[in-house]
Amino acid sequence: MGLGQGDGLLAGKVAVVTGGANGIGRACCERFAEEGADVVVADILDERGIDTIAAVEKKGRRAAYVHADASSPTDNETVMQHAVDLFGGIDVLVTAAGIATADYRGDRPEASARRAARHAREQPDAMRRFSDLRLSDWQKVLDVNLTGTMLSVQAAARAMLDLGRRGSIITIASIAAKHPAAGAPAYSVSKAGVWMLTKYAARVLGPAGIRVNAIGPGFIETNMGEMIRGLPDLEERLLADVPLGRMGTAREVADAALFLAGQQSSYFTGEMLHPDGGFYTD
Ligand SMILES: NC(=O)c1ccc[n+]([C@@H]2O[C@H](COP(=O)([O-])OP(=O)(O)OC[C@H]3O[C@@H](n4cnc5c(N)ncnc54)[C@H](O)[C@@H]3O)[C@@H](O)[C@H]2O)c1
């Protein structure tokens, strides 16, 4: 039977991370492993997902990769079932799977950034970008970011309730959840939905001892962060609103997730932490 429980803030715990192949999700996988957790990595980018597993195993913990589309109910069920079958349960869920726009590709950040820059040049008018937004583009972002989060939270909650685990669920929202100037329309609305979902789930799951919190990161250096860099003047404009004057790292977000995952946050639920360099100071 695998490794011993070892030391660390998450010793003996099992974590599931959607979107665990890259960026914030991957940083959570690695940070949690450093603190003693075994990890199930769910994503649609298989090569990168398998790479994350290797990184977790290097830290001495067990890991499994499951190809899973966050917007699929059955894929989410399969992910949680893997955690139960392979590692005996699920204690922590992080929902990091997400897209910035309908055509965002996590494995092609440069191409996504170039496309975003072209859209911005062709359609510099924010009013038009809003009024002409295609239904299919809106739907895709909502499907992955909001419905995907709902399905992962539901599937994890079911497993935690069945097993009687007092788990911790962490959704990844954004500063865009509360501020219309921090993201594109569908993205911002999807993240606002994630925030309400988080509060809702916290209320209904609290009596079972399951905590549900959100993280609302600011501008973070990941593949998605590359999009910001690609947009003309946007990096400077956005950083003008960040007192610390720089983008954050995925590890800085993972540290917030670690706090929410473990016992140090035992009286937190229905809360959103903002690793954002001070964006919310006004
Ligand atoms: N980078 C930022 O500045 C920033 C800021 C605030 C919030 N966020 C949020 O953090 C989360 C992680 O983003 P990131 O910055 O690490 O970007 P990223 O592109 O590096 O990682 C996102 C991951 O989600 C995966 N993914 C995308 N669609 C999926 C789907 N349908 N099913 C399963 N996996 C899917 C991608 O393959 C990728 O591995 C996202 O929800 C994003 O909205 C990012």
GROMACS .gro file of N, CA, C and O in nm, residues 164-239:
model
  304
  164GLY      N    1  -1.857   1.061   0.430
  164GLY     CA    2  -1.856   1.130   0.559
  164GLY      C    3  -1.729   1.211   0.582
  164GLY      O    4  -1.683   1.226   0.694
  165ARG      N    5  -1.671   1.264   0.472
  165ARG     CA    6  -1.548   1.345   0.485
  165ARG      C    7  -1.583   1.491   0.506
  165ARG      O    8  -1.664   1.547   0.432
  166ARG      N    9  -1.516   1.554   0.601
  166ARG     CA   10  -1.534   1.698   0.623
  166ARG      C   11  -1.431   1.771   0.536
  166ARG      O   12  -1.329   1.817   0.585
  167GLY      N   13  -1.460   1.778   0.409
  167GLY     CA   14  -1.360   1.823   0.312
  167GLY      C   15  -1.357   1.974   0.293
  167GLY      O   16  -1.435   2.049   0.351
  168SER      N   17  -1.263   2.016   0.208
  168SER     CA   18  -1.250   2.158   0.174
  168SER      C   19  -1.255   2.173   0.022
  168SER      O   20  -1.174   2.112  -0.050
  169ILE      N   21  -1.349   2.254  -0.023
  169ILE     CA   22  -1.365   2.279  -0.167
  169ILE      C   23  -1.321   2.422  -0.196
  169ILE      O   24  -1.364   2.514  -0.126
  170ILE      N   25  -1.235   2.436  -0.296
  170ILE     CA   26  -1.180   2.567  -0.329
  170ILE      C   27  -1.207   2.596  -0.476
  170ILE      O   28  -1.158   2.523  -0.564
  171THR      N   29  -1.286   2.697  -0.502
  171THR     CA   30  -1.311   2.735  -0.641
  171THR      C   31  -1.215   2.846  -0.680
  171THR      O   32  -1.174   2.926  -0.596
  172ILE      N   33  -1.179   2.849  -0.808
  172ILE     CA   34  -1.093   2.959  -0.856
  172ILE      C   35  -1.181   3.054  -0.935
  172ILE      O   36  -1.225   3.024  -1.046
  173ALA      N   37  -1.208   3.167  -0.873
  173ALA     CA   38  -1.286   3.273  -0.940
  173ALA      C   39  -1.186   3.370  -1.002
  173ALA      O   40  -1.095   3.328  -1.076
  174SER      N   41  -1.194   3.497  -0.968
  174SER     CA   42  -1.106   3.600  -1.026
  174SER      C   43  -1.144   3.734  -0.964
  174SER      O   44  -1.256   3.749  -0.913
  175ILE      N   45  -1.056   3.832  -0.974
  175ILE     CA   46  -1.099   3.967  -0.938
  175ILE      C   47  -1.214   4.010  -1.029
  175ILE      O   48  -1.295   4.094  -0.992
  176ALA      N   49  -1.221   3.949  -1.149
  176ALA     CA   50  -1.328   3.983  -1.244
  176ALA      C   51  -1.466   3.942  -1.191
  176ALA      O   52  -1.568   3.987  -1.245
  177ALA      N   53  -1.471   3.860  -1.087
  177ALA     CA   54  -1.600   3.819  -1.030
  177ALA      C   55  -1.672   3.938  -0.968
  177ALA      O   56  -1.794   3.938  -0.958
  178LYS      N   57  -1.596   4.038  -0.926
  178LYS     CA   58  -1.657   4.150  -0.855
  178LYS      C   59  -1.639   4.284  -0.926
  178LYS      O   60  -1.687   4.385  -0.877
  179HIS      N   61  -1.560   4.285  -1.035
  179HIS     CA   62  -1.527   4.413  -1.097
  179HIS      C   63  -1.537   4.403  -1.250
  179HIS      O   64  -1.461   4.328  -1.311
  180PRO      N   65  -1.630   4.478  -1.313
  180PRO     CA   66  -1.652   4.461  -1.457
  180PRO      C   67  -1.535   4.506  -1.544
  180PRO      O   68  -1.532   4.475  -1.664
  181ALA      N   69  -1.437   4.577  -1.487
  181ALA     CA   70  -1.326   4.625  -1.570
  181ALA      C   71  -1.210   4.526  -1.573
  181ALA      O   72  -1.109   4.552  -1.636
  182ALA      N   73  -1.223   4.412  -1.505
  182ALA     CA   74  -1.107   4.323  -1.491
  182ALA      C   75  -1.110   4.205  -1.587
  182ALA      O   76  -1.020   4.120  -1.583
  183GLY      N   77  -1.210   4.195  -1.676
  183GLY     CA   78  -1.213   4.081  -1.767
  183GLY      C   79  -1.314   4.102  -1.878
  183GLY      O   80  -1.390   4.200  -1.877
  184ALA      N   81  -1.315   4.009  -1.975
  184ALA     CA   82  -1.411   4.014  -2.085
  184ALA      C   83  -1.551   3.979  -2.031
  184ALA      O   84  -1.562   3.924  -1.922
  185PRO      N   85  -1.659   4.014  -2.109
  185PRO     CA   86  -1.794   4.000  -2.051
  185PRO      C   87  -1.829   3.858  -2.005
  185PRO      O   88  -1.871   3.840  -1.890
  186ALA      N   89  -1.813   3.759  -2.092
  186ALA     CA   90  -1.853   3.624  -2.052
  186ALA      C   91  -1.766   3.574  -1.936
  186ALA      O   92  -1.814   3.510  -1.842
  187TYR      N   93  -1.639   3.606  -1.943
  187TYR     CA   94  -1.545   3.563  -1.838
  187TYR      C   95  -1.587   3.621  -1.703
  187TYR      O   96  -1.600   3.550  -1.603
  188SER      N   97  -1.613   3.753  -1.700
  188SER     CA   98  -1.648   3.820  -1.574
  188SER      C   99  -1.777   3.762  -1.517
  188SER      O  100  -1.786   3.736  -1.396
  189VAL      N  101  -1.876   3.743  -1.604
  189VAL     CA  102  -2.004   3.691  -1.557
  189VAL      C  103  -1.988   3.547  -1.507
  189VAL      O  104  -2.045   3.508  -1.405
  190SER      N  105  -1.907   3.469  -1.578
  190SER     CA  106  -1.886   3.330  -1.533
  190SER      C  107  -1.822   3.328  -1.395
  190SER      O  108  -1.858   3.249  -1.309
  191LYS      N  109  -1.728   3.419  -1.371
  191LYS     CA  110  -1.659   3.421  -1.242
  191LYS      C  111  -1.748   3.475  -1.131
  191LYS      O  112  -1.740   3.432  -1.016
  192ALA      N  113  -1.837   3.571  -1.166
  192ALA     CA  114  -1.936   3.618  -1.067
  192ALA      C  115  -2.026   3.501  -1.028
  192ALA      O  116  -2.063   3.485  -0.911
  193GLY      N  117  -2.060   3.418  -1.127
  193GLY     CA  118  -2.141   3.299  -1.099
  193GLY      C  119  -2.068   3.201  -1.009
  193GLY      O  120  -2.126   3.142  -0.917
  194VAL      N  121  -1.939   3.185  -1.033
  194VAL     CA  122  -1.858   3.095  -0.949
  194VAL      C  123  -1.859   3.144  -0.803
  194VAL      O  124  -1.869   3.066  -0.709
  195TRP      N  125  -1.854   3.276  -0.788
  195TRP     CA  126  -1.853   3.333  -0.653
  195TRP      C  127  -1.986   3.305  -0.582
  195TRP      O  128  -1.989   3.261  -0.467
  196MET      N  129  -2.098   3.325  -0.651
  196MET     CA  130  -2.228   3.296  -0.589
  196MET      C  131  -2.244   3.146  -0.562
  196MET      O  132  -2.295   3.105  -0.457
  197LEU      N  133  -2.198   3.065  -0.657
  197LEU     CA  134  -2.203   2.919  -0.637
  197LEU      C  135  -2.125   2.881  -0.510
  197LEU      O  136  -2.168   2.795  -0.432
  198THR      N  137  -2.011   2.946  -0.492
  198THR     CA  138  -1.926   2.916  -0.375
  198THR      C  139  -2.001   2.946  -0.246
  198THR      O  140  -2.004   2.866  -0.152
  199LYS      N  141  -2.064   3.064  -0.243
  199LYS     CA  142  -2.136   3.103  -0.121
  199LYS      C  143  -2.257   3.010  -0.099
  199LYS      O  144  -2.286   2.970   0.014
  200TYR      N  145  -2.323   2.977  -0.210
  200TYR     CA  146  -2.441   2.890  -0.199
  200TYR      C  147  -2.401   2.753  -0.143
  200TYR      O  148  -2.460   2.702  -0.047
  201ALA      N  149  -2.296   2.697  -0.205
  201ALA     CA  150  -2.251   2.562  -0.162
  201ALA      C  151  -2.202   2.566  -0.017
  201ALA      O  152  -2.222   2.471   0.059
  202ALA      N  153  -2.137   2.677   0.021
  202ALA     CA  154  -2.089   2.689   0.160
  202ALA      C  155  -2.205   2.680   0.257
  202ALA      O  156  -2.197   2.614   0.362
  203ARG      N  157  -2.315   2.747   0.223
  203ARG     CA  158  -2.432   2.745   0.314
  203ARG      C  159  -2.492   2.606   0.325
  203ARG      O  160  -2.523   2.560   0.434
  204VAL      N  161  -2.509   2.539   0.210
  204VAL     CA  162  -2.581   2.411   0.217
  204VAL      C  163  -2.491   2.296   0.265
  204VAL      O  164  -2.541   2.201   0.325
  205LEU      N  165  -2.360   2.306   0.241
  205LEU     CA  166  -2.272   2.195   0.280
  205LEU      C  167  -2.210   2.216   0.418
  205LEU      O  168  -2.154   2.122   0.476
  206GLY      N  169  -2.220   2.337   0.471
  206GLY     CA  170  -2.161   2.368   0.602
  206GLY      C  171  -2.206   2.272   0.713
  206GLY      O  172  -2.121   2.223   0.790
  207PRO      N  173  -2.335   2.241   0.723
  207PRO     CA  174  -2.379   2.151   0.830
  207PRO      C  175  -2.313   2.013   0.825
  207PRO      O  176  -2.306   1.943   0.927
  208ALA      N  177  -2.262   1.973   0.708
  208ALA     CA  178  -2.191   1.843   0.698
  208ALA      C  179  -2.041   1.861   0.725
  208ALA      O  180  -1.963   1.766   0.711
  209GLY      N  181  -2.000   1.985   0.759
  209GLY     CA  182  -1.858   2.009   0.787
  209GLY      C  183  -1.775   2.027   0.662
  209GLY      O  184  -1.652   2.030   0.668
  210ILE      N  185  -1.841   2.042   0.548
  210ILE     CA  186  -1.768   2.066   0.423
  210ILE      C  187  -1.758   2.217   0.403
  210ILE      O  188  -1.860   2.287   0.401
  211ARG      N  189  -1.636   2.266   0.392
  211ARG     CA  190  -1.614   2.410   0.373
  211ARG      C  191  -1.596   2.439   0.223
  211ARG      O  192  -1.537   2.357   0.152
  212VAL      N  193  -1.647   2.553   0.181
  212VAL     CA  194  -1.636   2.591   0.039
  212VAL      C  195  -1.593   2.737   0.033
  212VAL      O  196  -1.663   2.825   0.082
  213ASN      N  197  -1.477   2.761  -0.024
  213ASN     CA  198  -1.424   2.896  -0.035
  213ASN      C  199  -1.374   2.920  -0.178
  213ASN      O  200  -1.347   2.825  -0.252
  214ALA      N  201  -1.359   3.047  -0.211
  214ALA     CA  202  -1.310   3.083  -0.344
  214ALA      C  203  -1.176   3.155  -0.331
  214ALA      O  204  -1.144   3.213  -0.228
  215ILE      N  205  -1.101   3.151  -0.440
  215ILE     CA  206  -0.985   3.239  -0.454
  215ILE      C  207  -1.012   3.326  -0.576
  215ILE      O  208  -1.051   3.275  -0.682
  216GLY      N  209  -0.992   3.453  -0.559
  216GLY     CA  210  -1.013   3.548  -0.670
  216GLY      C  211  -0.881   3.614  -0.704
  216GLY      O  212  -0.853   3.725  -0.659
  217PRO      N  213  -0.797   3.543  -0.784
  217PRO     CA  214  -0.664   3.599  -0.813
  217PRO      C  215  -0.672   3.725  -0.898
  217PRO      O  216  -0.768   3.746  -0.973
  218GLY      N  217  -0.569   3.806  -0.885
  218GLY     CA  218  -0.549   3.919  -0.976
  218GLY      C  219  -0.479   3.869  -1.101
  218GLY      O  220  -0.510   3.761  -1.152
  219PHE      N  221  -0.382   3.946  -1.153
  219PHE     CA  222  -0.314   3.911  -1.278
  219PHE      C  223  -0.196   3.820  -1.247
  219PHE      O  224  -0.103   3.860  -1.177
  220ILE      N  225  -0.202   3.699  -1.297
  220ILE     CA  226  -0.107   3.595  -1.257
  220ILE      C  227  -0.028   3.547  -1.378
  220ILE      O  228  -0.085   3.525  -1.486
  221GLU      N  229   0.101   3.525  -1.357
  221GLU     CA  230   0.190   3.480  -1.466
  221GLU      C  231   0.168   3.333  -1.497
  221GLU      O  232   0.233   3.246  -1.439
  222THR      N  233   0.072   3.305  -1.585
  222THR     CA  234   0.049   3.169  -1.633
  222THR      C  235   0.028   3.180  -1.783
  222THR      O  236   0.038   3.290  -1.839
  223ASN      N  237  -0.009   3.070  -1.847
  223ASN     CA  238  -0.040   3.080  -1.989
  223ASN      C  239  -0.154   3.179  -2.013
  223ASN      O  240  -0.152   3.254  -2.110
  224MET      N  241  -0.252   3.178  -1.920
  224MET     CA  242  -0.363   3.273  -1.936
  224MET      C  243  -0.313   3.416  -1.918
  224MET      O  244  -0.357   3.508  -1.987
  225GLY      N  245  -0.219   3.433  -1.828
  225GLY     CA  246  -0.159   3.565  -1.806
  225GLY      C  247  -0.091   3.617  -1.932
  225GLY      O  248  -0.083   3.739  -1.953
  226GLU      N  249  -0.042   3.525  -2.016
  226GLU     CA  250   0.022   3.564  -2.143
  226GLU      C  251  -0.072   3.645  -2.231
  226GLU      O  252  -0.030   3.732  -2.308
  227MET      N  253  -0.203   3.612  -2.221
  227MET     CA  254  -0.303   3.684  -2.301
  227MET      C  255  -0.299   3.832  -2.268
  227MET      O  256  -0.310   3.917  -2.356
  228ILE      N  257  -0.285   3.860  -2.138
  228ILE     CA  258  -0.282   4.000  -2.094
  228ILE      C  259  -0.162   4.070  -2.155
  228ILE      O  260  -0.171   4.181  -2.206
  229ARG      N  261  -0.048   3.997  -2.152
  229ARG     CA  262   0.074   4.055  -2.208
  229ARG      C  263   0.058   4.086  -2.356
  229ARG      O  264   0.118   4.180  -2.408
  230GLY      N  265  -0.026   4.001  -2.425
  230GLY     CA  266  -0.039   4.016  -2.570
  230GLY      C  267  -0.126   4.134  -2.611
  230GLY      O  268  -0.122   4.177  -2.725
  231LEU      N  269  -0.205   4.186  -2.520
  231LEU     CA  270  -0.299   4.292  -2.557
  231LEU      C  271  -0.231   4.429  -2.547
  231LEU      O  272  -0.166   4.457  -2.447
  232PRO      N  273  -0.248   4.511  -2.651
  232PRO     CA  274  -0.175   4.637  -2.656
  232PRO      C  275  -0.199   4.722  -2.531
  232PRO      O  276  -0.312   4.749  -2.496
  233ASP      N  277  -0.092   4.759  -2.464
  233ASP     CA  278  -0.095   4.850  -2.347
  233ASP      C  279  -0.166   4.792  -2.225
  233ASP      O  280  -0.172   4.857  -2.121
  234LEU      N  281  -0.225   4.673  -2.241
  234LEU     CA  282  -0.311   4.627  -2.131
  234LEU      C  283  -0.232   4.598  -2.005
  234LEU      O  284  -0.274   4.631  -1.894
  235GLU      N  285  -0.113   4.537  -2.024
  235GLU     CA  286  -0.034   4.502  -1.907
  235GLU      C  287  -0.007   4.628  -1.821
  235GLU      O  288  -0.031   4.629  -1.702
  236GLU      N  289   0.039   4.736  -1.889
  236GLU     CA  290   0.069   4.859  -1.813
  236GLU      C  291  -0.057   4.916  -1.749
  236GLU      O  292  -0.057   4.958  -1.635
  237ARG      N  293  -0.168   4.912  -1.829
  237ARG     CA  294  -0.293   4.971  -1.776
  237ARG      C  295  -0.341   4.893  -1.654
  237ARG      O  296  -0.381   4.950  -1.554
  238LEU      N  297  -0.335   4.760  -1.664
  238LEU     CA  298  -0.385   4.679  -1.553
  238LEU      C  299  -0.294   4.690  -1.432
  238LEU      O  300  -0.340   4.702  -1.319
  239LEU      N  301  -0.164   4.689  -1.459
  239LEU     CA  302  -0.071   4.695  -1.345
  239LEU      C  303  -0.076   4.831  -1.275
  239LEU      O  304  -0.039   4.841  -1.158
   0.00000   0.00000   0.00000
